[in-house]
Structure formats: C-alpha cells, structure tokens
Amino acid sequence: MADPYGFLKHTRAEAKKRPVAERVADWNEVYLDLDQQTRDSEVRTQATRCMDCGIPFCHSGSAGCPLGNLIPEWNDLVRRGDWELASERLHATNNFPEFTGRLCPAPCEAACVLAITPDAGGAVAIKRVEQTIADVSWEQGLVRPTQAQVSSGRKVAVVGSGPAGLAAAQQLTRAGHEVTVFERDDRLGGLLRYGIPEFKMEKKVLDRRLAQLRKEGTKFVTGCEVGVDLTVEQLRERFDAVVLAVGALRGRDDTTTPGRSLKGVHLAMEHLVPANRACEGDGPAGIDAAGKHVVIIGGGDTGADCYGTAARQGAASIVQLDQYPQPPSQRDDARSPWPVWPWVLRTYPAHEEAGERRFAVAVEEFVGDEDGHVRQIKLRKVRVEKDASGRRKVVPMSEEVELLPADLVLLAIGFEGVEHMPLLDGLGIPLTSRGTISCGSDWQTTAPGVFVCGDAHRGASLVVWAIAEGRSVANAVDTYLTGSSDLPSPVIPN
Ligand code: SF4
C-alpha cells in the first residue's frame, strides 16, 4: 500500500545535471552520476510521492502511458526498496525502459493526478523512477536473456532496427519465431544510434540491450537495404511474415523561403547523423558548428538535439526560432490555450547550455555572400492563425525586419513520412497523404503477410509509441503465424 500522504511530505525533485561548463566539454549524458546509495535513496523518496490512485491516469488511456506501464505498482515497489520485483513489473510492459526513461517526454507525468491538482507540488517523477529501475536492473544483473521454450519453425523479417523494430523482434523471438532484423546502416539502432545525441543517451545503453537480443536468438544483418541487397522475391521466399519498421525520416524542407539553396542551409539530420557518427569514431563530423553563428529553425525535440550538438561543437552563437509564441512554462495559467504540461514550452537541458530561443518569429529570407554561402537571416515577428478551412497560416505582425547573423542554418521543422525506398515499390505498398504506411486493424498492410509499426505507420512520434506499436505488431504477427497469441498488444492502429 502506497503512502497516500507521501506527496505532502516530499517535494518533486528532478535528477541533477552536471554543470554546464563540464557537460558541453564532452558528449556524455548530462545528468550527474550520483553514487548508488544517494541515487537510490533520492528515487525512493520520489516514488513515495505516488498515491497509488484508484484510477491511475498515468498508467494508460488517451493521455497516459501508451505502453500501459504499471506505474503505481513499481512506484510502490521502489518505495519499499524491492528493486528486483520493480524491475520485473517494469519489464512486463516495456522492453526498453532505459530508452524511455532517458528519451520519452513522459505523457504519464502530464497525466499524473498530482500534475493536474493545484498545489500538489507537480507530478510524481515517474520518468526518473523508471530510468533508475532500469539502470539498477542492469547493475544488479536482473536483465537476463529470455529464451523461447518452443520454436515455431516460422521465420520473420523485421526491416529497420529502431525502437519499434527492436521491440517487435524481441517479442517475436521470445514467442519462438526465428527473427532476422535487417538494417541498411552499418550499425544497429536507427534513430537511437544516429539521430539521438550521446548527451541524451549514451550508445553503450543501446549496445547492452542489443547484446541481450542477440543472446535470446534474434539475428541481425547490417548494411543490407531490403528491396535492393535482398530482393523482394528473396524476402518473400525466405520469410513467412515481414514487419516494416522503417521509420519516417523524410525531413520536411523549406521550399519557399528565398535563399534556401545557399551553402550552409541544411536539414537537421544532415547535422545530427555525422555528429553521432563522429561520436562512434567515424572521423570528423561532416557539418561542424565550430566557430559558426548557428540558427536552428523549429522549436521541437530535433531542434533541441541540434542545439546541444552545436554547443558541444563550439558554435560562436546559437539561436533557435519558433513561429509560435512563448507558452507558459507551467500549466498554472488556467486560461492558457496550450495543452497540458509538459507539452507547454518543452525546455531541454541543451537550452541551458548556450544561445537563446526566439518565439513568434519567422524567416523571410536566407541572405548569402558573393560565394553563395548563407551569412544572415531576415526575420519578422509573426502570429500563427488558422484560415477559414482550418489550415495553418503565418501572419506578419510588423513591418520591421531583423537581420540575424547565420553561417549555419539547420531546418528542424519536422518529418514528412517514410523515405522513398525500392522495397515499398516492390511490395506494391502505397504511402498515405501523410507519407506513412496504412494498415488494417491487424497491423497488416495492403501486402499480405507484411505488417507495419512505429513511425512508418504513425508518422514521427515518441519512442514510447514506437515500442508500444512494436509490441502490438508482434501480437498481430504471432496471431497471423500461429492462429492466436499470448503476447500483449497495448495499442491499436490509428
Ligand atoms: Fe501515482 Fe500519479 Fe499515477 Fe496517481 S497518477 S498512481 S499519483 S503516478
């Protein structure tokens, strides 16, 4: 039984970060590496704030955890210091809690009863508790390979090794199927490897989980583009089912602003991927912000990743632009039109490290020098409105134009869906108007025996949704291959 008064005795406390000067000098995770005793004691105090609500909004539903994480259960187990059972209950619904604990913006915390109750001191620090359970699990050797008891004799190909593909592969391997994950890159992990900077999640966290999957029997093939290096005919001949977990990496470009074609104007991933490769030891980053005036266009997660990366590369200045006005930092303004915290003003550790954020502004022109390289940006104050048909419209709010120095411009304005790939042509699978792959209620695409999950189905989204869809598609594939399935299916296709 939880302590119903815990939240009155203890205040919410986030994990402490390393000093800015120290962390921008390396690529390691930004949080302080506390000694185990201090960390465990602090996190037990945080878990004590959980009331074990009769209806735990954190746990599931439209606003809570898509995985249906058993949050009140493991909060109470942590409160009591039973890390082993907490680990078991956490892994019962989440294949990779060390990923979500580090990367998820925690819709569970937004939904927590303490977050939506005035003067309750804020949500339970669920994300911090989750990450600590996961880290303790690894430290104490509680994460062990789980081998299937019986082999089904059926073979499944998973295309893509991001969080959705890995979750599907682990679930299906444990159900007894022979699973091969194909990755076109030279290393495994998809966005977890080459999209997410080290300072958010060190790659050793990914590698130890991949080692567990290997020991369980999942096979991996890197450097293989399915549809090219392995033909669609070979894929169909060798596998009984296929899971497409190919992500939604087609970056949205700015095709209308004059000067887009100047040198020095890049999509965000053109900056992040080589920077992450450099951290893997692949040589210097391709697009280096060192000594440059960097302007990041777009106020979301990817923009924040560019921000922290540019800070570590030694940018001369960093400015992140957002067309929307600065929202309140907490949801204490009941009149706020913004959705609930933490969706308001997502501030990342990177934003403390350097530079500034500018709101309610839009770029009018990228201005270049005689060599065709961007040197300035013309900026105007704007307001975002909806027109009569509900379409988003950016309205200038001033005649005044500001000039901002800019040697490197990074467009972090979202993703437009699945990249073009011969595999989809070969399978005869069309993309939706959103650039995603649609499926039926059984996660099956228009191609029989071919399933889809994660960003490729949902559009660019949160790591927690990728894992949830990977688990659900595994249930669907298992059912397709064997007629029924005991695997959990936390979400249904949208
Ligand atoms: Fe605990 Fe918050 Fe979930 Fe209630 S909603 S069970 S207080 S984490």
Coordinates of C-alpha atoms and ligand atoms in Angstrom, one line a residue:
M1 CA 0.0 0.0 0.0
A2 CA 1.4 3.4 -1.0
D3 CA 1.8 6.3 1.4
P4 CA -1.2 8.4 0.5
Y5 CA 0.4 11.4 2.2
G6 CA 3.8 11.0 0.6
F7 CA 3.3 13.9 -1.8
L8 CA 2.6 16.2 1.2
K9 CA 5.9 15.2 2.9
H10 CA 8.2 15.3 -0.1
T11 CA 8.6 17.7 -3.0
R12 CA 9.2 16.7 -6.6
A13 CA 12.9 16.7 -7.4
E14 CA 14.3 16.2 -10.9
A15 CA 17.6 14.4 -11.5
K16 CA 20.5 16.8 -11.1
K17 CA 22.5 17.8 -14.1
R18 CA 26.2 18.2 -14.4
P19 CA 27.5 21.8 -14.5
V20 CA 27.1 23.3 -18.0
A21 CA 30.8 24.1 -18.4
E22 CA 31.6 20.4 -17.7
R23 CA 29.0 18.8 -19.9
V24 CA 29.5 20.9 -23.0
A25 CA 33.1 19.8 -22.9
D26 CA 32.1 16.2 -23.6
W27 CA 29.4 14.1 -25.1
N28 CA 28.4 12.1 -22.1
E29 CA 24.9 12.1 -20.7
V30 CA 24.0 15.4 -19.0
Y31 CA 22.9 14.0 -15.7
L32 CA 25.1 13.7 -12.6
D33 CA 26.4 10.2 -12.0
L34 CA 25.4 10.0 -8.3
D35 CA 26.8 7.3 -6.1
Q36 CA 24.3 4.4 -6.0
Q37 CA 23.2 4.9 -2.4
T38 CA 22.4 8.6 -2.9
R39 CA 20.6 7.9 -6.2
D40 CA 18.6 5.0 -4.8
S41 CA 17.6 6.9 -1.7
E42 CA 16.5 10.0 -3.7
V43 CA 14.5 8.0 -6.1
R44 CA 12.8 6.0 -3.3
T45 CA 11.7 9.4 -1.9
Q46 CA 10.3 10.4 -5.2
A47 CA 8.4 7.1 -5.6
T48 CA 6.9 7.7 -2.2
R49 CA 5.0 10.7 -3.6
C50 CA 2.8 8.3 -5.6
M51 CA -0.7 7.9 -4.1
D52 CA -1.5 4.6 -5.9
C53 CA -4.6 6.2 -7.3
G54 CA -7.7 4.1 -7.7
I55 CA -7.9 5.3 -11.3
P56 CA -4.2 5.9 -12.2
F57 CA -4.4 8.3 -15.1
C58 CA -0.6 7.9 -15.6
H59 CA -1.0 4.3 -16.5
S60 CA -2.9 4.3 -19.7
G61 CA -5.7 5.9 -21.6
S62 CA -5.6 8.7 -24.1
A63 CA -3.2 10.9 -22.0
G64 CA -1.2 8.4 -20.0
C65 CA 1.4 5.8 -20.9
P66 CA 0.8 4.1 -24.3
L67 CA 2.6 1.0 -23.0
G68 CA 0.3 0.7 -20.1
N69 CA 3.3 0.8 -17.7
L70 CA 2.3 -0.4 -14.2
I71 CA 3.4 2.9 -12.7
P72 CA 1.7 2.8 -9.3
E73 CA 2.9 -0.8 -8.8
W74 CA 6.5 -0.1 -9.4
N75 CA 6.5 3.2 -7.6
D76 CA 5.4 1.3 -4.5
L77 CA 7.9 -1.4 -5.0
V78 CA 10.7 1.2 -5.3
R79 CA 9.3 3.0 -2.2
R80 CA 9.8 -0.3 -0.4
G81 CA 13.2 -0.9 -1.9
D82 CA 12.2 -4.1 -3.8
W83 CA 14.2 -3.3 -7.0
E84 CA 14.0 -6.8 -8.3
L85 CA 10.2 -7.0 -8.4
A86 CA 10.1 -3.4 -9.6
S87 CA 12.3 -4.5 -12.5
E88 CA 10.1 -7.4 -13.3
R89 CA 6.9 -5.3 -13.3
L90 CA 8.6 -2.6 -15.4
H91 CA 9.8 -5.1 -18.0
A92 CA 6.4 -6.7 -18.1
T93 CA 5.1 -3.9 -20.2
N94 CA 8.2 -2.2 -21.6
N95 CA 11.0 -3.9 -23.5
F96 CA 13.4 -1.0 -23.2
P97 CA 12.7 1.2 -20.1
E98 CA 16.3 2.6 -20.2
F99 CA 15.4 4.2 -23.6
T100 CA 12.0 5.6 -22.4
G101 CA 13.5 6.7 -19.1
R102 CA 16.0 8.8 -21.0
L103 CA 14.1 9.9 -24.1
C104 CA 10.4 9.9 -23.5
P105 CA 8.8 13.3 -22.7
A106 CA 6.7 11.4 -20.2
P107 CA 3.0 11.7 -21.1
C108 CA 2.5 9.7 -17.9
E109 CA 3.7 12.7 -15.8
A110 CA 1.4 15.1 -17.7
A111 CA -1.5 12.8 -16.8
C112 CA -0.5 12.2 -13.2
V113 CA -3.2 13.2 -10.7
L114 CA -0.6 15.3 -8.8
A115 CA 0.2 17.2 -12.0
I116 CA -3.4 18.2 -12.6
T117 CA -4.1 19.0 -8.9
P118 CA -3.4 22.6 -7.9
D119 CA -0.7 23.0 -5.2
A120 CA 0.1 19.3 -5.1
G121 CA 3.7 20.0 -6.0
G122 CA 3.8 18.6 -9.5
A123 CA 3.7 15.1 -11.0
V124 CA 5.4 12.2 -9.5
A125 CA 8.9 12.0 -11.1
I126 CA 7.9 8.8 -13.0
K127 CA 10.5 9.1 -15.7
R128 CA 13.3 9.4 -13.1
V129 CA 11.9 6.4 -11.2
E130 CA 11.6 4.4 -14.4
Q131 CA 15.2 5.1 -15.6
T132 CA 16.6 4.3 -12.2
I133 CA 14.7 0.9 -12.0
A134 CA 16.1 0.2 -15.5
D135 CA 19.7 1.2 -14.5
V136 CA 19.6 -0.7 -11.2
S137 CA 18.3 -3.8 -13.2
W138 CA 21.4 -3.7 -15.3
E139 CA 23.7 -3.0 -12.4
Q140 CA 22.3 -5.9 -10.4
G141 CA 22.2 -8.4 -13.3
L142 CA 18.4 -8.5 -13.3
V143 CA 18.2 -8.2 -17.1
R144 CA 18.7 -11.6 -18.4
P145 CA 18.1 -13.1 -21.8
T146 CA 14.7 -14.8 -22.1
Q147 CA 14.9 -17.7 -24.4
A148 CA 11.8 -19.2 -26.1
Q149 CA 10.8 -22.6 -24.8
V150 CA 9.5 -23.9 -28.1
S151 CA 10.4 -23.0 -31.7
S152 CA 7.5 -22.3 -34.0
G153 CA 9.6 -23.0 -37.1
R154 CA 8.3 -19.8 -38.7
K155 CA 10.6 -17.0 -39.9
V156 CA 10.0 -13.3 -39.6
A157 CA 12.0 -10.5 -41.2
V158 CA 11.9 -7.1 -39.4
V159 CA 13.1 -4.3 -41.6
G160 CA 14.6 -1.5 -39.5
S161 CA 16.3 -1.6 -36.2
G162 CA 14.9 1.4 -34.4
P163 CA 12.8 1.1 -31.2
A164 CA 9.7 -0.3 -33.0
G165 CA 11.7 -2.9 -34.9
L166 CA 13.7 -4.0 -31.9
A167 CA 10.6 -4.3 -29.7
A168 CA 8.8 -6.3 -32.4
A169 CA 11.8 -8.5 -32.9
Q170 CA 12.3 -9.2 -29.2
Q171 CA 8.7 -10.1 -28.6
L172 CA 8.5 -12.4 -31.7
T173 CA 11.8 -14.1 -30.8
R174 CA 10.6 -14.8 -27.3
A175 CA 7.4 -16.3 -28.8
G176 CA 9.6 -18.8 -30.6
H177 CA 9.9 -17.4 -34.1
E178 CA 13.1 -17.1 -36.0
V179 CA 13.6 -13.4 -36.4
T180 CA 16.1 -11.5 -38.5
V181 CA 16.4 -7.8 -38.3
F182 CA 17.7 -6.0 -41.4
E183 CA 19.3 -2.6 -41.1
R184 CA 20.6 -0.7 -44.1
D185 CA 23.1 1.3 -42.0
D186 CA 26.4 -0.1 -40.8
R187 CA 25.3 -0.1 -37.2
L188 CA 22.1 -1.1 -35.4
G189 CA 19.6 1.2 -33.7
G190 CA 18.2 3.5 -36.4
L191 CA 17.4 6.9 -34.8
L192 CA 18.6 5.7 -31.4
R193 CA 22.0 5.3 -32.9
Y194 CA 22.4 8.2 -35.5
G195 CA 19.5 10.5 -34.5
I196 CA 19.7 10.8 -30.7
P197 CA 22.9 12.5 -29.4
E198 CA 25.1 10.8 -26.9
F199 CA 24.4 13.5 -24.3
K200 CA 20.8 12.3 -24.2
M201 CA 21.5 8.6 -24.3
E202 CA 25.0 7.1 -24.5
K203 CA 25.3 4.3 -27.1
K204 CA 26.5 1.8 -24.6
V205 CA 22.9 1.8 -23.3
L206 CA 21.7 0.7 -26.7
D207 CA 24.6 -1.8 -27.2
R208 CA 24.0 -3.7 -24.0
R209 CA 20.3 -4.2 -24.9
L210 CA 21.3 -5.4 -28.4
A211 CA 23.6 -7.9 -26.8
Q212 CA 20.6 -9.2 -24.8
L213 CA 18.5 -9.6 -28.0
R214 CA 21.4 -11.5 -29.7
K215 CA 21.6 -13.9 -26.7
E216 CA 17.9 -14.5 -27.0
G217 CA 18.3 -15.6 -30.6
T218 CA 17.4 -12.5 -32.7
K219 CA 19.6 -12.3 -35.7
F220 CA 20.9 -9.1 -37.2
V221 CA 22.1 -8.1 -40.6
T222 CA 23.5 -4.7 -41.1
G223 CA 24.4 -2.9 -44.3
C224 CA 21.6 -4.5 -46.1
E225 CA 18.9 -2.5 -47.8
V226 CA 15.9 -4.8 -48.2
G227 CA 14.5 -4.4 -51.7
V228 CA 18.0 -3.8 -53.1
D229 CA 20.6 -6.0 -51.5
L230 CA 17.9 -8.6 -50.7
T231 CA 15.3 -8.6 -53.4
V232 CA 11.6 -8.6 -52.6
E233 CA 11.4 -12.1 -54.1
Q234 CA 14.1 -13.4 -51.8
L235 CA 12.4 -11.7 -48.9
R236 CA 9.1 -13.4 -49.7
E237 CA 10.7 -16.8 -50.3
R238 CA 12.7 -16.8 -47.1
F239 CA 10.3 -15.4 -44.6
D240 CA 6.7 -16.2 -43.5
A241 CA 6.0 -12.6 -42.4
V242 CA 7.6 -9.2 -42.7
V243 CA 7.5 -6.3 -40.3
L244 CA 8.2 -2.9 -41.7
A245 CA 9.7 -0.6 -39.0
V246 CA 11.5 1.7 -41.4
G247 CA 10.8 5.0 -39.6
A248 CA 9.6 8.3 -41.1
L249 CA 12.9 10.0 -41.8
R250 CA 12.0 12.2 -44.8
G251 CA 12.8 15.6 -43.4
R252 CA 10.5 18.5 -44.1
D253 CA 12.2 21.1 -46.2
D254 CA 11.6 24.8 -46.6
T255 CA 11.0 25.0 -50.3
T256 CA 9.5 28.6 -50.3
T257 CA 11.9 30.9 -48.4
P258 CA 14.3 32.7 -50.8
G259 CA 17.9 31.6 -50.3
R260 CA 17.2 28.0 -49.3
S261 CA 19.7 26.7 -51.8
L262 CA 22.6 28.7 -50.3
K263 CA 25.5 26.8 -48.9
G264 CA 25.3 26.3 -45.1
V265 CA 21.5 25.7 -45.1
H266 CA 20.8 22.1 -44.1
L267 CA 18.2 19.7 -42.8
A268 CA 18.7 18.9 -39.1
M269 CA 19.5 15.3 -39.7
E270 CA 22.4 16.3 -42.1
H271 CA 23.9 17.8 -39.0
L272 CA 22.9 15.2 -36.4
V273 CA 23.8 12.0 -38.2
P274 CA 27.5 12.8 -38.9
A275 CA 27.9 14.3 -35.4
N276 CA 26.6 11.0 -34.0
R277 CA 28.9 9.1 -36.3
A278 CA 31.8 11.1 -35.1
C279 CA 31.0 10.0 -31.6
E280 CA 31.1 6.4 -32.8
G281 CA 34.7 7.1 -34.0
D282 CA 33.9 7.5 -37.7
G283 CA 36.1 10.6 -38.1
P284 CA 35.2 14.3 -38.0
A285 CA 31.6 15.5 -38.2
G286 CA 30.6 16.5 -41.7
I287 CA 28.8 19.7 -40.8
D288 CA 30.6 21.2 -37.9
A289 CA 29.2 24.2 -36.0
A290 CA 32.6 25.2 -34.6
G291 CA 33.0 28.9 -34.7
K292 CA 29.8 29.5 -36.6
H293 CA 26.7 31.5 -35.9
V294 CA 24.1 28.8 -35.9
V295 CA 20.4 29.3 -36.4
I296 CA 18.0 26.4 -35.8
I297 CA 14.6 26.7 -37.3
G298 CA 12.0 24.8 -35.4
G299 CA 11.3 24.5 -31.7
G300 CA 10.9 20.8 -31.2
D301 CA 13.0 17.8 -30.0
T302 CA 15.1 17.6 -33.1
G303 CA 15.9 21.3 -32.9
A304 CA 17.0 20.9 -29.3
D305 CA 19.3 18.0 -30.3
C306 CA 20.9 20.3 -32.9
Y307 CA 21.2 22.9 -30.2
G308 CA 23.1 20.7 -27.8
T309 CA 25.2 19.3 -30.6
A310 CA 26.2 22.8 -31.8
A311 CA 27.0 23.8 -28.2
R312 CA 29.4 20.9 -27.9
Q313 CA 31.0 21.6 -31.3
G314 CA 31.8 25.1 -30.1
A315 CA 29.4 27.3 -32.1
A316 CA 30.0 31.1 -31.8
S317 CA 26.3 31.6 -31.2
I318 CA 23.1 29.6 -31.3
V319 CA 19.6 30.9 -31.8
Q320 CA 16.5 28.6 -32.1
L321 CA 13.5 30.1 -33.8
D322 CA 9.9 29.1 -33.3
Q323 CA 6.9 30.6 -35.1
Y324 CA 4.6 30.0 -32.1
P325 CA 4.6 32.4 -29.1
Q326 CA 6.4 31.6 -25.9
P327 CA 3.9 29.4 -24.0
P328 CA 3.7 29.4 -20.2
S329 CA 6.4 27.3 -18.5
Q330 CA 3.9 25.5 -16.3
R331 CA 0.2 24.8 -16.7
D332 CA -0.6 27.2 -13.8
D333 CA -2.4 29.6 -16.1
A334 CA -5.9 28.1 -16.5
R335 CA -6.6 30.4 -19.4
S336 CA -3.7 29.1 -21.4
P337 CA -4.7 27.7 -24.8
W338 CA -1.8 25.3 -24.6
P339 CA -2.3 21.6 -23.9
V340 CA -1.2 20.2 -20.6
W341 CA 2.3 20.2 -19.2
P342 CA 4.9 19.0 -20.3
W343 CA 3.7 19.9 -23.8
V344 CA 4.0 23.5 -22.9
L345 CA 7.4 25.0 -23.5
R346 CA 9.5 21.9 -23.8
T347 CA 12.8 23.0 -22.3
Y348 CA 15.7 20.7 -22.7
P349 CA 19.0 20.6 -20.8
A350 CA 20.5 21.8 -24.1
H351 CA 18.7 25.1 -23.7
E352 CA 20.6 25.9 -20.6
E353 CA 23.9 25.4 -22.3
A354 CA 24.2 28.2 -24.8
G355 CA 22.4 30.6 -27.0
E356 CA 18.8 31.8 -27.0
R357 CA 15.3 30.9 -28.1
R358 CA 13.2 33.3 -30.1
F359 CA 9.4 32.9 -30.3
A360 CA 6.7 34.2 -32.7
V361 CA 9.2 34.9 -35.5
A362 CA 9.6 33.6 -39.0
V363 CA 12.4 33.6 -41.6
E364 CA 11.7 35.8 -44.6
E365 CA 14.9 35.2 -46.4
F366 CA 18.3 33.5 -46.2
V367 CA 20.9 36.1 -47.2
G368 CA 24.1 34.9 -48.8
D369 CA 27.5 36.4 -49.6
E370 CA 29.2 36.5 -53.0
D371 CA 30.3 32.9 -52.7
G372 CA 26.7 31.7 -52.3
H373 CA 27.1 31.0 -48.6
V374 CA 24.4 32.0 -46.1
R375 CA 25.6 34.8 -43.8
Q376 CA 22.3 36.3 -42.4
I377 CA 18.7 35.6 -41.9
K378 CA 15.9 38.1 -42.4
L379 CA 13.5 37.7 -39.6
R380 CA 10.0 39.1 -38.9
K381 CA 7.6 38.9 -36.0
V382 CA 4.6 36.7 -36.8
R383 CA 1.4 35.2 -35.5
V384 CA 0.2 31.7 -36.4
E385 CA -3.5 31.6 -37.3
K386 CA -5.9 29.2 -38.9
D387 CA -7.7 30.2 -42.1
A388 CA -11.4 29.5 -42.8
S389 CA -10.6 26.0 -44.0
G390 CA -8.6 25.3 -40.8
R391 CA -5.2 25.5 -42.5
R392 CA -2.4 27.0 -40.5
K393 CA -1.4 30.4 -41.7
V394 CA 1.6 32.6 -40.7
V395 CA 0.7 36.3 -40.5
P396 CA 3.4 39.0 -40.3
M397 CA 2.9 41.2 -37.2
S398 CA 5.3 44.0 -38.0
E399 CA 6.8 45.9 -40.9
E400 CA 10.2 45.7 -39.2
V401 CA 12.7 43.2 -40.5
E402 CA 15.5 42.0 -38.2
L403 CA 18.9 40.7 -39.5
L404 CA 20.4 37.8 -37.6
P405 CA 24.0 36.5 -38.3
A406 CA 23.9 33.0 -39.6
D407 CA 26.7 30.8 -41.1
L408 CA 24.9 27.5 -40.4
V409 CA 21.2 27.2 -40.7
L410 CA 19.5 23.9 -39.5
L411 CA 15.9 23.2 -40.6
A412 CA 14.3 21.2 -37.8
I413 CA 10.7 21.7 -39.0
G414 CA 9.5 18.1 -38.8
F415 CA 9.4 15.0 -40.9
E416 CA 7.1 14.2 -43.8
G417 CA 6.9 10.4 -43.5
V418 CA 8.7 7.4 -44.9
E419 CA 11.6 7.9 -47.3
H420 CA 11.3 6.6 -50.8
M421 CA 12.5 3.0 -50.9
P422 CA 12.5 0.4 -53.6
L423 CA 11.2 -2.1 -51.0
L424 CA 7.8 -0.4 -50.9
D425 CA 7.6 -0.3 -54.7
G426 CA 8.5 -3.9 -54.9
L427 CA 5.8 -4.9 -52.3
G428 CA 3.3 -2.6 -54.1
I429 CA 2.6 -0.7 -50.8
P430 CA 1.5 2.9 -51.4
L431 CA 2.0 5.8 -48.9
T432 CA -0.8 7.8 -47.4
S433 CA -1.2 11.5 -48.0
R434 CA 0.8 11.9 -44.7
G435 CA 3.7 9.9 -46.2
T436 CA 3.0 6.9 -43.9
I437 CA 2.1 3.3 -44.4
S438 CA -1.5 2.4 -43.5
C439 CA -2.7 -0.9 -42.2
G440 CA -5.8 -2.7 -41.1
S441 CA -6.9 -3.4 -37.5
D442 CA -4.5 -6.4 -37.6
W443 CA -1.5 -4.2 -38.5
Q444 CA -1.3 -5.8 -41.9
T445 CA -0.6 -3.6 -44.9
T446 CA -2.1 -3.9 -48.3
A447 CA 0.5 -6.6 -49.0
P448 CA -0.5 -9.9 -47.4
G449 CA 1.9 -11.0 -44.6
V450 CA 3.5 -7.6 -44.5
F451 CA 2.9 -5.6 -41.3
V452 CA 3.9 -2.1 -40.2
C453 CA 4.6 -0.4 -36.9
G454 CA 6.3 2.7 -35.4
D455 CA 6.9 6.0 -37.1
A456 CA 6.5 4.4 -40.6
H457 CA 2.8 3.8 -39.6
R458 CA 2.2 6.6 -37.1
G459 CA 4.4 9.4 -38.5
A460 CA 7.3 10.8 -36.5
S461 CA 6.4 10.3 -32.8
L462 CA 7.7 9.4 -29.4
V463 CA 10.0 6.4 -28.5
V464 CA 7.3 5.1 -26.2
W465 CA 4.8 4.9 -29.1
A466 CA 7.4 3.1 -31.2
I467 CA 7.9 0.4 -28.5
A468 CA 4.1 0.1 -28.0
E469 CA 3.5 -0.4 -31.7
G470 CA 6.3 -2.8 -31.9
R471 CA 4.8 -4.9 -29.1
S472 CA 1.4 -4.7 -30.7
V473 CA 2.5 -5.7 -34.2
A474 CA 4.3 -8.7 -32.6
N475 CA 1.0 -9.9 -31.2
A476 CA -0.5 -9.5 -34.7
V477 CA 2.3 -11.4 -36.5
D478 CA 2.2 -14.1 -33.9
T479 CA -1.5 -14.5 -34.4
Y480 CA -1.1 -14.5 -38.2
L481 CA 1.6 -17.3 -38.0
T482 CA 0.0 -19.5 -35.3
G483 CA -3.7 -18.6 -35.1
S484 CA -3.5 -17.0 -31.7
S485 CA -1.1 -15.1 -29.4
D486 CA -0.4 -14.6 -25.8
L487 CA 1.8 -11.6 -26.5
P488 CA 0.5 -8.2 -25.2
S489 CA -1.0 -5.7 -27.5
P490 CA -1.0 -2.3 -25.8
V491 CA -2.3 -0.2 -28.6
I492 CA -4.5 -0.5 -31.7
P493 CA -3.6 1.0 -35.1
N494 CA -4.9 4.6 -35.6
Ligands
SF4_1 FE1 0.9 7.7 -8.7 FE2 0.4 9.9 -10.3 FE3 -0.1 7.5 -11.2 FE4 -1.6 8.5 -9.2 S1 -1.5 9.3 -11.3 S2 -0.8 6.4 -9.4 S3 -0.1 9.7 -8.1 S4 1.9 8.3 -10.6

